[in-house]
Amino acid sequence: MRDLNKELATFVWFQLLKDLIAKLTSDNEEMAMNDLIEEIKDYYHDNQTKLDTLLEEIEWYEPRTVIWWYSRQASLSNIINRALRQQDIDLLYKCRHFIRDLSQALT
């Protein structure tokens, strides 16, 4: 029963966070994308090749390609998975643009 309660709490937490992220992102798309770009720069600061590739490709990013982006080896999935594992609200907030698009693509 304890595991079920913990899983339910995690599920509810994630659903609330997902809804909040969707609302926050729609208020200012440009700022959300800038926050995401800054996080990419911070995360890949020690790997210039991956950083350059991601920054170049993000210029062509479209919400309809979000699943492709998430499934790439050197991608935003590394950042988002770390944020989800650690339940890092600040990092999830910085990735809100991508998380919102991914959530919409999966529903």
PDB file of N, CA and C in Angstrom:
ATOM      1  N   MET A   1       0.822  -1.198   0.000  1.00  0.00           N
ATOM      2  CA  MET A   1       0.000   0.000   0.000  1.00  0.00           C
ATOM      3  C   MET A   1       0.868   1.265   0.000  1.00  0.00           C
ATOM      4  N   ARG A   2       1.997   1.224   0.702  1.00  0.00           N
ATOM      5  CA  ARG A   2       2.860   2.404   0.764  1.00  0.00           C
ATOM      6  C   ARG A   2       3.405   2.758  -0.615  1.00  0.00           C
ATOM      7  N   ASP A   3       3.824   1.733  -1.390  1.00  0.00           N
ATOM      8  CA  ASP A   3       4.346   1.984  -2.718  1.00  0.00           C
ATOM      9  C   ASP A   3       3.279   2.586  -3.620  1.00  0.00           C
ATOM     10  N   LEU A   4       2.046   2.110  -3.479  1.00  0.00           N
ATOM     11  CA  LEU A   4       0.948   2.643  -4.270  1.00  0.00           C
ATOM     12  C   LEU A   4       0.711   4.111  -3.935  1.00  0.00           C
ATOM     13  N   ASN A   5       0.748   4.464  -2.669  1.00  0.00           N
ATOM     14  CA  ASN A   5       0.580   5.860  -2.266  1.00  0.00           C
ATOM     15  C   ASN A   5       1.701   6.730  -2.812  1.00  0.00           C
ATOM     16  N   LYS A   6       2.916   6.218  -2.775  1.00  0.00           N
ATOM     17  CA  LYS A   6       4.058   6.970  -3.301  1.00  0.00           C
ATOM     18  C   LYS A   6       3.927   7.159  -4.810  1.00  0.00           C
ATOM     19  N   GLU A   7       3.538   6.102  -5.501  1.00  0.00           N
ATOM     20  CA  GLU A   7       3.357   6.192  -6.949  1.00  0.00           C
ATOM     21  C   GLU A   7       2.223   7.146  -7.307  1.00  0.00           C
ATOM     22  N   LEU A   8       1.148   7.108  -6.555  1.00  0.00           N
ATOM     23  CA  LEU A   8       0.030   8.017  -6.793  1.00  0.00           C
ATOM     24  C   LEU A   8       0.464   9.462  -6.573  1.00  0.00           C
ATOM     25  N   ALA A   9       1.208   9.702  -5.518  1.00  0.00           N
ATOM     26  CA  ALA A   9       1.696  11.056  -5.240  1.00  0.00           C
ATOM     27  C   ALA A   9       2.611  11.539  -6.359  1.00  0.00           C
ATOM     28  N   THR A  10       3.475  10.664  -6.842  1.00  0.00           N
ATOM     29  CA  THR A  10       4.372  11.023  -7.943  1.00  0.00           C
ATOM     30  C   THR A  10       3.573  11.323  -9.205  1.00  0.00           C
ATOM     31  N   PHE A  11       2.570  10.513  -9.485  1.00  0.00           N
ATOM     32  CA  PHE A  11       1.733  10.722 -10.663  1.00  0.00           C
ATOM     33  C   PHE A  11       0.997  12.060 -10.582  1.00  0.00           C
ATOM     34  N   VAL A  12       0.403  12.336  -9.443  1.00  0.00           N
ATOM     35  CA  VAL A  12      -0.330  13.597  -9.256  1.00  0.00           C
ATOM     36  C   VAL A  12       0.627  14.773  -9.371  1.00  0.00           C
ATOM     37  N   TRP A  13       1.803  14.666  -8.759  1.00  0.00           N
ATOM     38  CA  TRP A  13       2.816  15.725  -8.834  1.00  0.00           C
ATOM     39  C   TRP A  13       3.170  16.005 -10.288  1.00  0.00           C
ATOM     40  N   PHE A  14       3.403  14.941 -11.061  1.00  0.00           N
ATOM     41  CA  PHE A  14       3.778  15.102 -12.456  1.00  0.00           C
ATOM     42  C   PHE A  14       2.653  15.736 -13.269  1.00  0.00           C
ATOM     43  N   GLN A  15       1.417  15.321 -13.047  1.00  0.00           N
ATOM     44  CA  GLN A  15       0.288  15.888 -13.787  1.00  0.00           C
ATOM     45  C   GLN A  15       0.117  17.376 -13.485  1.00  0.00           C
ATOM     46  N   LEU A  16       0.230  17.739 -12.223  1.00  0.00           N
ATOM     47  CA  LEU A  16       0.127  19.154 -11.847  1.00  0.00           C
ATOM     48  C   LEU A  16       1.257  19.964 -12.462  1.00  0.00           C
ATOM     49  N   LEU A  17       2.449  19.419 -12.424  1.00  0.00           N
ATOM     50  CA  LEU A  17       3.598  20.106 -13.003  1.00  0.00           C
ATOM     51  C   LEU A  17       3.425  20.282 -14.506  1.00  0.00           C
ATOM     52  N   LYS A  18       2.960  19.229 -15.170  1.00  0.00           N
ATOM     53  CA  LYS A  18       2.743  19.278 -16.619  1.00  0.00           C
ATOM     54  C   LYS A  18       1.724  20.363 -16.979  1.00  0.00           C
ATOM     55  N   ASP A  19       0.643  20.437 -16.230  1.00  0.00           N
ATOM     56  CA  ASP A  19      -0.377  21.462 -16.481  1.00  0.00           C
ATOM     57  C   ASP A  19       0.170  22.862 -16.234  1.00  0.00           C
ATOM     58  N   LEU A  20       0.931  23.014 -15.176  1.00  0.00           N
ATOM     59  CA  LEU A  20       1.526  24.313 -14.860  1.00  0.00           C
ATOM     60  C   LEU A  20       2.518  24.736 -15.935  1.00  0.00           C
ATOM     61  N   ILE A  21       3.334  23.807 -16.386  1.00  0.00           N
ATOM     62  CA  ILE A  21       4.310  24.109 -17.435  1.00  0.00           C
ATOM     63  C   ILE A  21       3.600  24.559 -18.709  1.00  0.00           C
ATOM     64  N   ALA A  22       2.526  23.904 -19.069  1.00  0.00           N
ATOM     65  CA  ALA A  22       1.779  24.286 -20.270  1.00  0.00           C
ATOM     66  C   ALA A  22       1.268  25.714 -20.163  1.00  0.00           C
ATOM     67  N   LYS A  23       0.789  26.096 -18.994  1.00  0.00           N
ATOM     68  CA  LYS A  23       0.279  27.457 -18.805  1.00  0.00           C
ATOM     69  C   LYS A  23       1.397  28.489 -18.804  1.00  0.00           C
ATOM     70  N   LEU A  24       2.497  28.180 -18.151  1.00  0.00           N
ATOM     71  CA  LEU A  24       3.610  29.127 -18.076  1.00  0.00           C
ATOM     72  C   LEU A  24       4.260  29.352 -19.430  1.00  0.00           C
ATOM     73  N   THR A  25       4.362  28.318 -20.225  1.00  0.00           N
ATOM     74  CA  THR A  25       5.011  28.424 -21.528  1.00  0.00           C
ATOM     75  C   THR A  25       4.196  29.277 -22.481  1.00  0.00           C
ATOM     76  N   SER A  26       2.900  29.142 -22.446  1.00  0.00           N
ATOM     77  CA  SER A  26       2.066  29.880 -23.389  1.00  0.00           C
ATOM     78  C   SER A  26       2.081  31.379 -23.122  1.00  0.00           C
ATOM     79  N   ASP A  27       2.470  31.785 -21.916  1.00  0.00           N
ATOM     80  CA  ASP A  27       2.522  33.212 -21.602  1.00  0.00           C
ATOM     81  C   ASP A  27       3.645  33.933 -22.335  1.00  0.00           C
ATOM     82  N   ASN A  28       4.789  33.287 -22.498  1.00  0.00           N
ATOM     83  CA  ASN A  28       5.916  33.935 -23.149  1.00  0.00           C
ATOM     84  C   ASN A  28       6.792  32.892 -23.836  1.00  0.00           C
ATOM     85  N   GLU A  29       6.458  32.594 -25.078  1.00  0.00           N
ATOM     86  CA  GLU A  29       7.163  31.571 -25.853  1.00  0.00           C
ATOM     87  C   GLU A  29       8.647  31.888 -26.022  1.00  0.00           C
ATOM     88  N   GLU A  30       8.955  33.141 -26.324  1.00  0.00           N
ATOM     89  CA  GLU A  30      10.347  33.518 -26.583  1.00  0.00           C
ATOM     90  C   GLU A  30      11.211  33.354 -25.334  1.00  0.00           C
ATOM     91  N   MET A  31      10.703  33.783 -24.199  1.00  0.00           N
ATOM     92  CA  MET A  31      11.459  33.649 -22.962  1.00  0.00           C
ATOM     93  C   MET A  31      11.652  32.171 -22.610  1.00  0.00           C
ATOM     94  N   ALA A  32      10.629  31.362 -22.838  1.00  0.00           N
ATOM     95  CA  ALA A  32      10.730  29.926 -22.560  1.00  0.00           C
ATOM     96  C   ALA A  32      11.810  29.283 -23.427  1.00  0.00           C
ATOM     97  N   MET A  33      11.866  29.652 -24.698  1.00  0.00           N
ATOM     98  CA  MET A  33      12.888  29.094 -25.588  1.00  0.00           C
ATOM     99  C   MET A  33      14.276  29.585 -25.190  1.00  0.00           C
ATOM    100  N   ASN A  34      14.391  30.841 -24.795  1.00  0.00           N
ATOM    101  CA  ASN A  34      15.688  31.365 -24.352  1.00  0.00           C
ATOM    102  C   ASN A  34      16.179  30.643 -23.102  1.00  0.00           C
ATOM    103  N   ASP A  35      15.276  30.356 -22.175  1.00  0.00           N
ATOM    104  CA  ASP A  35      15.652  29.601 -20.975  1.00  0.00           C
ATOM    105  C   ASP A  35      16.160  28.210 -21.353  1.00  0.00           C
ATOM    106  N   LEU A  36      15.510  27.589 -22.310  1.00  0.00           N
ATOM    107  CA  LEU A  36      15.916  26.267 -22.776  1.00  0.00           C
ATOM    108  C   LEU A  36      17.306  26.320 -23.414  1.00  0.00           C
ATOM    109  N   ILE A  37      17.549  27.308 -24.240  1.00  0.00           N
ATOM    110  CA  ILE A  37      18.855  27.452 -24.893  1.00  0.00           C
ATOM    111  C   ILE A  37      19.954  27.671 -23.858  1.00  0.00           C
ATOM    112  N   GLU A  38      19.687  28.484 -22.858  1.00  0.00           N
ATOM    113  CA  GLU A  38      20.682  28.715 -21.801  1.00  0.00           C
ATOM    114  C   GLU A  38      20.981  27.429 -21.040  1.00  0.00           C
ATOM    115  N   GLU A  39      19.972  26.616 -20.811  1.00  0.00           N
ATOM    116  CA  GLU A  39      20.194  25.346 -20.115  1.00  0.00           C
ATOM    117  C   GLU A  39      21.009  24.388 -20.974  1.00  0.00           C
ATOM    118  N   ILE A  40      20.763  24.365 -22.266  1.00  0.00           N
ATOM    119  CA  ILE A  40      21.556  23.536 -23.182  1.00  0.00           C
ATOM    120  C   ILE A  40      23.019  23.962 -23.125  1.00  0.00           C
ATOM    121  N   LYS A  41      23.253  25.264 -23.159  1.00  0.00           N
ATOM    122  CA  LYS A  41      24.629  25.779 -23.089  1.00  0.00           C
ATOM    123  C   LYS A  41      25.300  25.370 -21.782  1.00  0.00           C
ATOM    124  N   ASP A  42      24.564  25.438 -20.704  1.00  0.00           N
ATOM    125  CA  ASP A  42      25.123  25.072 -19.405  1.00  0.00           C
ATOM    126  C   ASP A  42      25.404  23.569 -19.325  1.00  0.00           C
ATOM    127  N   TYR A  43      24.480  22.765 -19.794  1.00  0.00           N
ATOM    128  CA  TYR A  43      24.607  21.307 -19.691  1.00  0.00           C
ATOM    129  C   TYR A  43      25.745  20.772 -20.558  1.00  0.00           C
ATOM    130  N   TYR A  44      25.880  21.292 -21.771  1.00  0.00           N
ATOM    131  CA  TYR A  44      26.881  20.797 -22.716  1.00  0.00           C
ATOM    132  C   TYR A  44      28.106  21.712 -22.800  1.00  0.00           C
ATOM    133  N   HIS A  45      28.371  22.497 -21.778  1.00  0.00           N
ATOM    134  CA  HIS A  45      29.498  23.441 -21.810  1.00  0.00           C
ATOM    135  C   HIS A  45      30.846  22.756 -22.014  1.00  0.00           C
ATOM    136  N   ASP A  46      30.963  21.503 -21.626  1.00  0.00           N
ATOM    137  CA  ASP A  46      32.236  20.791 -21.755  1.00  0.00           C
ATOM    138  C   ASP A  46      32.319  19.922 -23.013  1.00  0.00           C
ATOM    139  N   ASN A  47      31.308  20.001 -23.870  1.00  0.00           N
ATOM    140  CA  ASN A  47      31.304  19.234 -25.112  1.00  0.00           C
ATOM    141  C   ASN A  47      30.873  20.163 -26.246  1.00  0.00           C
ATOM    142  N   GLN A  48      31.836  20.866 -26.780  1.00  0.00           N
ATOM    143  CA  GLN A  48      31.551  21.896 -27.782  1.00  0.00           C
ATOM    144  C   GLN A  48      30.892  21.330 -29.031  1.00  0.00           C
ATOM    145  N   THR A  49      31.249  20.114 -29.420  1.00  0.00           N
ATOM    146  CA  THR A  49      30.669  19.513 -30.623  1.00  0.00           C
ATOM    147  C   THR A  49      29.166  19.305 -30.461  1.00  0.00           C
ATOM    148  N   LYS A  50      28.762  18.679 -29.346  1.00  0.00           N
ATOM    149  CA  LYS A  50      27.332  18.468 -29.099  1.00  0.00           C
ATOM    150  C   LYS A  50      26.608  19.794 -28.930  1.00  0.00           C
ATOM    151  N   LEU A  51      27.253  20.709 -28.236  1.00  0.00           N
ATOM    152  CA  LEU A  51      26.642  22.021 -28.019  1.00  0.00           C
ATOM    153  C   LEU A  51      26.390  22.723 -29.344  1.00  0.00           C
ATOM    154  N   ASP A  52      27.395  22.771 -30.195  1.00  0.00           N
ATOM    155  CA  ASP A  52      27.239  23.433 -31.494  1.00  0.00           C
ATOM    156  C   ASP A  52      26.157  22.769 -32.332  1.00  0.00           C
ATOM    157  N   THR A  53      26.123  21.444 -32.315  1.00  0.00           N
ATOM    158  CA  THR A  53      25.113  20.714 -33.087  1.00  0.00           C
ATOM    159  C   THR A  53      23.710  21.047 -32.599  1.00  0.00           C
ATOM    160  N   LEU A  54      23.510  20.985 -31.292  1.00  0.00           N
ATOM    161  CA  LEU A  54      22.182  21.273 -30.739  1.00  0.00           C
ATOM    162  C   LEU A  54      21.762  22.714 -30.981  1.00  0.00           C
ATOM    163  N   LEU A  55      22.673  23.645 -30.784  1.00  0.00           N
ATOM    164  CA  LEU A  55      22.318  25.053 -30.984  1.00  0.00           C
ATOM    165  C   LEU A  55      21.989  25.346 -32.440  1.00  0.00           C
ATOM    166  N   GLU A  56      22.707  24.710 -33.350  1.00  0.00           N
ATOM    167  CA  GLU A  56      22.415  24.898 -34.768  1.00  0.00           C
ATOM    168  C   GLU A  56      21.058  24.295 -35.125  1.00  0.00           C
ATOM    169  N   GLU A  57      20.800  23.107 -34.610  1.00  0.00           N
ATOM    170  CA  GLU A  57      19.551  22.431 -34.946  1.00  0.00           C
ATOM    171  C   GLU A  57      18.340  23.052 -34.264  1.00  0.00           C
ATOM    172  N   ILE A  58      18.547  23.648 -33.109  1.00  0.00           N
ATOM    173  CA  ILE A  58      17.398  24.223 -32.397  1.00  0.00           C
ATOM    174  C   ILE A  58      16.823  25.423 -33.155  1.00  0.00           C
ATOM    175  N   GLU A  59      17.625  26.009 -34.018  1.00  0.00           N
ATOM    176  CA  GLU A  59      17.114  27.098 -34.856  1.00  0.00           C
ATOM    177  C   GLU A  59      15.990  26.606 -35.761  1.00  0.00           C
ATOM    178  N   TRP A  60      15.991  25.314 -36.081  1.00  0.00           N
ATOM    179  CA  TRP A  60      14.991  24.733 -36.974  1.00  0.00           C
ATOM    180  C   TRP A  60      13.939  23.932 -36.218  1.00  0.00           C
ATOM    181  N   TYR A  61      13.961  24.040 -34.897  1.00  0.00           N
ATOM    182  CA  TYR A  61      13.029  23.274 -34.072  1.00  0.00           C
ATOM    183  C   TYR A  61      11.579  23.664 -34.354  1.00  0.00           C
ATOM    184  N   GLU A  62      10.729  22.644 -34.457  1.00  0.00           N
ATOM    185  CA  GLU A  62       9.284  22.834 -34.582  1.00  0.00           C
ATOM    186  C   GLU A  62       8.606  21.847 -33.635  1.00  0.00           C
ATOM    187  N   PRO A  63       7.498  22.239 -33.023  1.00  0.00           N
ATOM    188  CA  PRO A  63       6.816  21.339 -32.084  1.00  0.00           C
ATOM    189  C   PRO A  63       6.470  19.967 -32.674  1.00  0.00           C
ATOM    190  N   ARG A  64       6.206  19.902 -33.957  1.00  0.00           N
ATOM    191  CA  ARG A  64       5.825  18.616 -34.559  1.00  0.00           C
ATOM    192  C   ARG A  64       6.992  17.630 -34.613  1.00  0.00           C
ATOM    193  N   THR A  65       8.225  18.107 -34.394  1.00  0.00           N
ATOM    194  CA  THR A  65       9.400  17.231 -34.421  1.00  0.00           C
ATOM    195  C   THR A  65       9.917  16.903 -33.017  1.00  0.00           C
ATOM    196  N   VAL A  66       9.136  17.204 -31.999  1.00  0.00           N
ATOM    197  CA  VAL A  66       9.601  17.079 -30.618  1.00  0.00           C
ATOM    198  C   VAL A  66       9.964  15.638 -30.238  1.00  0.00           C
ATOM    199  N   ILE A  67       9.238  14.660 -30.717  1.00  0.00           N
ATOM    200  CA  ILE A  67       9.548  13.267 -30.376  1.00  0.00           C
ATOM    201  C   ILE A  67      10.881  12.863 -30.998  1.00  0.00           C
ATOM    202  N   TRP A  68      11.127  13.296 -32.213  1.00  0.00           N
ATOM    203  CA  TRP A  68      12.427  13.040 -32.844  1.00  0.00           C
ATOM    204  C   TRP A  68      13.534  13.665 -32.007  1.00  0.00           C
ATOM    205  N   TRP A  69      13.340  14.900 -31.578  1.00  0.00           N
ATOM    206  CA  TRP A  69      14.336  15.581 -30.747  1.00  0.00           C
ATOM    207  C   TRP A  69      14.589  14.815 -29.465  1.00  0.00           C
ATOM    208  N   TYR A  70      13.536  14.377 -28.827  1.00  0.00           N
ATOM    209  CA  TYR A  70      13.671  13.686 -27.545  1.00  0.00           C
ATOM    210  C   TYR A  70      14.403  12.355 -27.691  1.00  0.00           C
ATOM    211  N   SER A  71      14.248  11.686 -28.823  1.00  0.00           N
ATOM    212  CA  SER A  71      14.838  10.364 -29.016  1.00  0.00           C
ATOM    213  C   SER A  71      16.280  10.401 -29.515  1.00  0.00           C
ATOM    214  N   ARG A  72      16.787  11.559 -29.846  1.00  0.00           N
ATOM    215  CA  ARG A  72      18.176  11.668 -30.312  1.00  0.00           C
ATOM    216  C   ARG A  72      19.143  11.373 -29.173  1.00  0.00           C
ATOM    217  N   GLN A  73      20.295  10.811 -29.522  1.00  0.00           N
ATOM    218  CA  GLN A  73      21.274  10.436 -28.502  1.00  0.00           C
ATOM    219  C   GLN A  73      21.820  11.661 -27.769  1.00  0.00           C
ATOM    220  N   ALA A  74      22.290  12.638 -28.487  1.00  0.00           N
ATOM    221  CA  ALA A  74      22.785  13.873 -27.867  1.00  0.00           C
ATOM    222  C   ALA A  74      21.662  14.886 -27.941  1.00  0.00           C
ATOM    223  N   SER A  75      20.795  14.831 -26.972  1.00  0.00           N
ATOM    224  CA  SER A  75      19.610  15.659 -27.092  1.00  0.00           C
ATOM    225  C   SER A  75      19.184  16.239 -25.767  1.00  0.00           C
ATOM    226  N   LEU A  76      18.053  16.874 -25.825  1.00  0.00           N
ATOM    227  CA  LEU A  76      17.468  17.474 -24.634  1.00  0.00           C
ATOM    228  C   LEU A  76      16.966  16.423 -23.658  1.00  0.00           C
ATOM    229  N   SER A  77      16.807  15.200 -24.116  1.00  0.00           N
ATOM    230  CA  SER A  77      16.313  14.149 -23.219  1.00  0.00           C
ATOM    231  C   SER A  77      17.243  13.947 -22.034  1.00  0.00           C
ATOM    232  N   ASN A  78      18.538  14.124 -22.234  1.00  0.00           N
ATOM    233  CA  ASN A  78      19.485  13.986 -21.118  1.00  0.00           C
ATOM    234  C   ASN A  78      19.175  14.995 -20.020  1.00  0.00           C
ATOM    235  N   ILE A  79      18.910  16.212 -20.422  1.00  0.00           N
ATOM    236  CA  ILE A  79      18.621  17.283 -19.467  1.00  0.00           C
ATOM    237  C   ILE A  79      17.280  17.029 -18.785  1.00  0.00           C
ATOM    238  N   ILE A  80      16.271  16.707 -19.569  1.00  0.00           N
ATOM    239  CA  ILE A  80      14.929  16.516 -19.017  1.00  0.00           C
ATOM    240  C   ILE A  80      14.869  15.284 -18.115  1.00  0.00           C
ATOM    241  N   ASN A  81      15.506  14.205 -18.523  1.00  0.00           N
ATOM    242  CA  ASN A  81      15.513  13.004 -17.678  1.00  0.00           C
ATOM    243  C   ASN A  81      16.198  13.273 -16.341  1.00  0.00           C
ATOM    244  N   ARG A  82      17.279  14.025 -16.357  1.00  0.00           N
ATOM    245  CA  ARG A  82      17.953  14.382 -15.106  1.00  0.00           C
ATOM    246  C   ARG A  82      17.019  15.201 -14.222  1.00  0.00           C
ATOM    247  N   ALA A  83      16.339  16.165 -14.814  1.00  0.00           N
ATOM    248  CA  ALA A  83      15.419  17.018 -14.052  1.00  0.00           C
ATOM    249  C   ALA A  83      14.276  16.201 -13.450  1.00  0.00           C
ATOM    250  N   LEU A  84      13.745  15.256 -14.207  1.00  0.00           N
ATOM    251  CA  LEU A  84      12.653  14.419 -13.709  1.00  0.00           C
ATOM    252  C   LEU A  84      13.120  13.479 -12.604  1.00  0.00           C
ATOM    253  N   ARG A  85      14.286  12.866 -12.794  1.00  0.00           N
ATOM    254  CA  ARG A  85      14.817  11.963 -11.762  1.00  0.00           C
ATOM    255  C   ARG A  85      15.053  12.699 -10.447  1.00  0.00           C
ATOM    256  N   GLN A  86      15.591  13.914 -10.550  1.00  0.00           N
ATOM    257  CA  GLN A  86      15.924  14.685  -9.354  1.00  0.00           C
ATOM    258  C   GLN A  86      14.755  15.536  -8.867  1.00  0.00           C
ATOM    259  N   GLN A  87      13.673  15.532  -9.614  1.00  0.00           N
ATOM    260  CA  GLN A  87      12.517  16.390  -9.341  1.00  0.00           C
ATOM    261  C   GLN A  87      12.981  17.831  -9.133  1.00  0.00           C
ATOM    262  N   ASP A  88      13.815  18.267 -10.058  1.00  0.00           N
ATOM    263  CA  ASP A  88      14.420  19.595 -10.023  1.00  0.00           C
ATOM    264  C   ASP A  88      13.463  20.591 -10.697  1.00  0.00           C
ATOM    265  N   ILE A  89      12.705  21.289  -9.891  1.00  0.00           N
ATOM    266  CA  ILE A  89      11.681  22.209 -10.399  1.00  0.00           C
ATOM    267  C   ILE A  89      12.295  23.323 -11.241  1.00  0.00           C
ATOM    268  N   ASP A  90      13.422  23.869 -10.802  1.00  0.00           N
ATOM    269  CA  ASP A  90      14.064  24.949 -11.562  1.00  0.00           C
ATOM    270  C   ASP A  90      14.469  24.485 -12.952  1.00  0.00           C
ATOM    271  N   LEU A  91      15.055  23.316 -13.026  1.00  0.00           N
ATOM    272  CA  LEU A  91      15.480  22.781 -14.313  1.00  0.00           C
ATOM    273  C   LEU A  91      14.275  22.428 -15.185  1.00  0.00           C
ATOM    274  N   LEU A  92      13.251  21.847 -14.599  1.00  0.00           N
ATOM    275  CA  LEU A  92      12.035  21.553 -15.359  1.00  0.00           C
ATOM    276  C   LEU A  92      11.415  22.838 -15.899  1.00  0.00           C
ATOM    277  N   TYR A  93      11.450  23.891 -15.094  1.00  0.00           N
ATOM    278  CA  TYR A  93      10.920  25.178 -15.544  1.00  0.00           C
ATOM    279  C   TYR A  93      11.710  25.688 -16.748  1.00  0.00           C
ATOM    280  N   LYS A  94      13.022  25.560 -16.710  1.00  0.00           N
ATOM    281  CA  LYS A  94      13.846  26.021 -17.827  1.00  0.00           C
ATOM    282  C   LYS A  94      13.567  25.222 -19.101  1.00  0.00           C
ATOM    283  N   CYS A  95      13.131  23.994 -18.947  1.00  0.00           N
ATOM    284  CA  CYS A  95      12.848  23.122 -20.098  1.00  0.00           C
ATOM    285  C   CYS A  95      11.369  23.117 -20.467  1.00  0.00           C
ATOM    286  N   ARG A  96      10.611  24.049 -19.926  1.00  0.00           N
ATOM    287  CA  ARG A  96       9.153  24.038 -20.059  1.00  0.00           C
ATOM    288  C   ARG A  96       8.675  24.061 -21.504  1.00  0.00           C
ATOM    289  N   HIS A  97       9.360  24.770 -22.371  1.00  0.00           N
ATOM    290  CA  HIS A  97       8.954  24.858 -23.776  1.00  0.00           C
ATOM    291  C   HIS A  97       8.954  23.467 -24.409  1.00  0.00           C
ATOM    292  N   PHE A  98      10.027  22.752 -24.221  1.00  0.00           N
ATOM    293  CA  PHE A  98      10.166  21.420 -24.795  1.00  0.00           C
ATOM    294  C   PHE A  98       9.226  20.420 -24.126  1.00  0.00           C
ATOM    295  N   ILE A  99       9.099  20.487 -22.808  1.00  0.00           N
ATOM    296  CA  ILE A  99       8.220  19.570 -22.072  1.00  0.00           C
ATOM    297  C   ILE A  99       6.773  19.752 -22.508  1.00  0.00           C
ATOM    298  N   ARG A 100       6.360  20.989 -22.690  1.00  0.00           N
ATOM    299  CA  ARG A 100       4.988  21.245 -23.139  1.00  0.00           C
ATOM    300  C   ARG A 100       4.740  20.633 -24.511  1.00  0.00           C
ATOM    301  N   ASP A 101       5.684  20.846 -25.442  1.00  0.00           N
ATOM    302  CA  ASP A 101       5.524  20.293 -26.785  1.00  0.00           C
ATOM    303  C   ASP A 101       5.527  18.768 -26.763  1.00  0.00           C
ATOM    304  N   LEU A 102       6.395  18.183 -25.946  1.00  0.00           N
ATOM    305  CA  LEU A 102       6.463  16.729 -25.842  1.00  0.00           C
ATOM    306  C   LEU A 102       5.170  16.166 -25.260  1.00  0.00           C
ATOM    307  N   SER A 103       4.658  16.805 -24.253  1.00  0.00           N
ATOM    308  CA  SER A 103       3.410  16.367 -23.632  1.00  0.00           C
ATOM    309  C   SER A 103       2.258  16.419 -24.628  1.00  0.00           C
ATOM    310  N   GLN A 104       2.188  17.488 -25.398  1.00  0.00           N
ATOM    311  CA  GLN A 104       1.115  17.618 -26.393  1.00  0.00           C
ATOM    312  C   GLN A 104       1.258  16.583 -27.505  1.00  0.00           C
ATOM    313  N   ALA A 105       2.487  16.277 -27.883  1.00  0.00           N
ATOM    314  CA  ALA A 105       2.709  15.294 -28.950  1.00  0.00           C
ATOM    315  C   ALA A 105       2.333  13.885 -28.509  1.00  0.00           C
ATOM    316  N   LEU A 106       2.445  13.617 -27.221  1.00  0.00           N
ATOM    317  CA  LEU A 106       2.162  12.277 -26.710  1.00  0.00           C
ATOM    318  C   LEU A 106       0.702  12.073 -26.327  1.00  0.00           C
ATOM    319  N   THR A 107      -0.088  13.143 -26.329  1.00  0.00           N
ATOM    320  CA  THR A 107      -1.498  13.004 -25.958  1.00  0.00           C
ATOM    321  C   THR A 107      -2.391  13.029 -27.171  1.00  0.00           C
TER     322      THR A 107
END
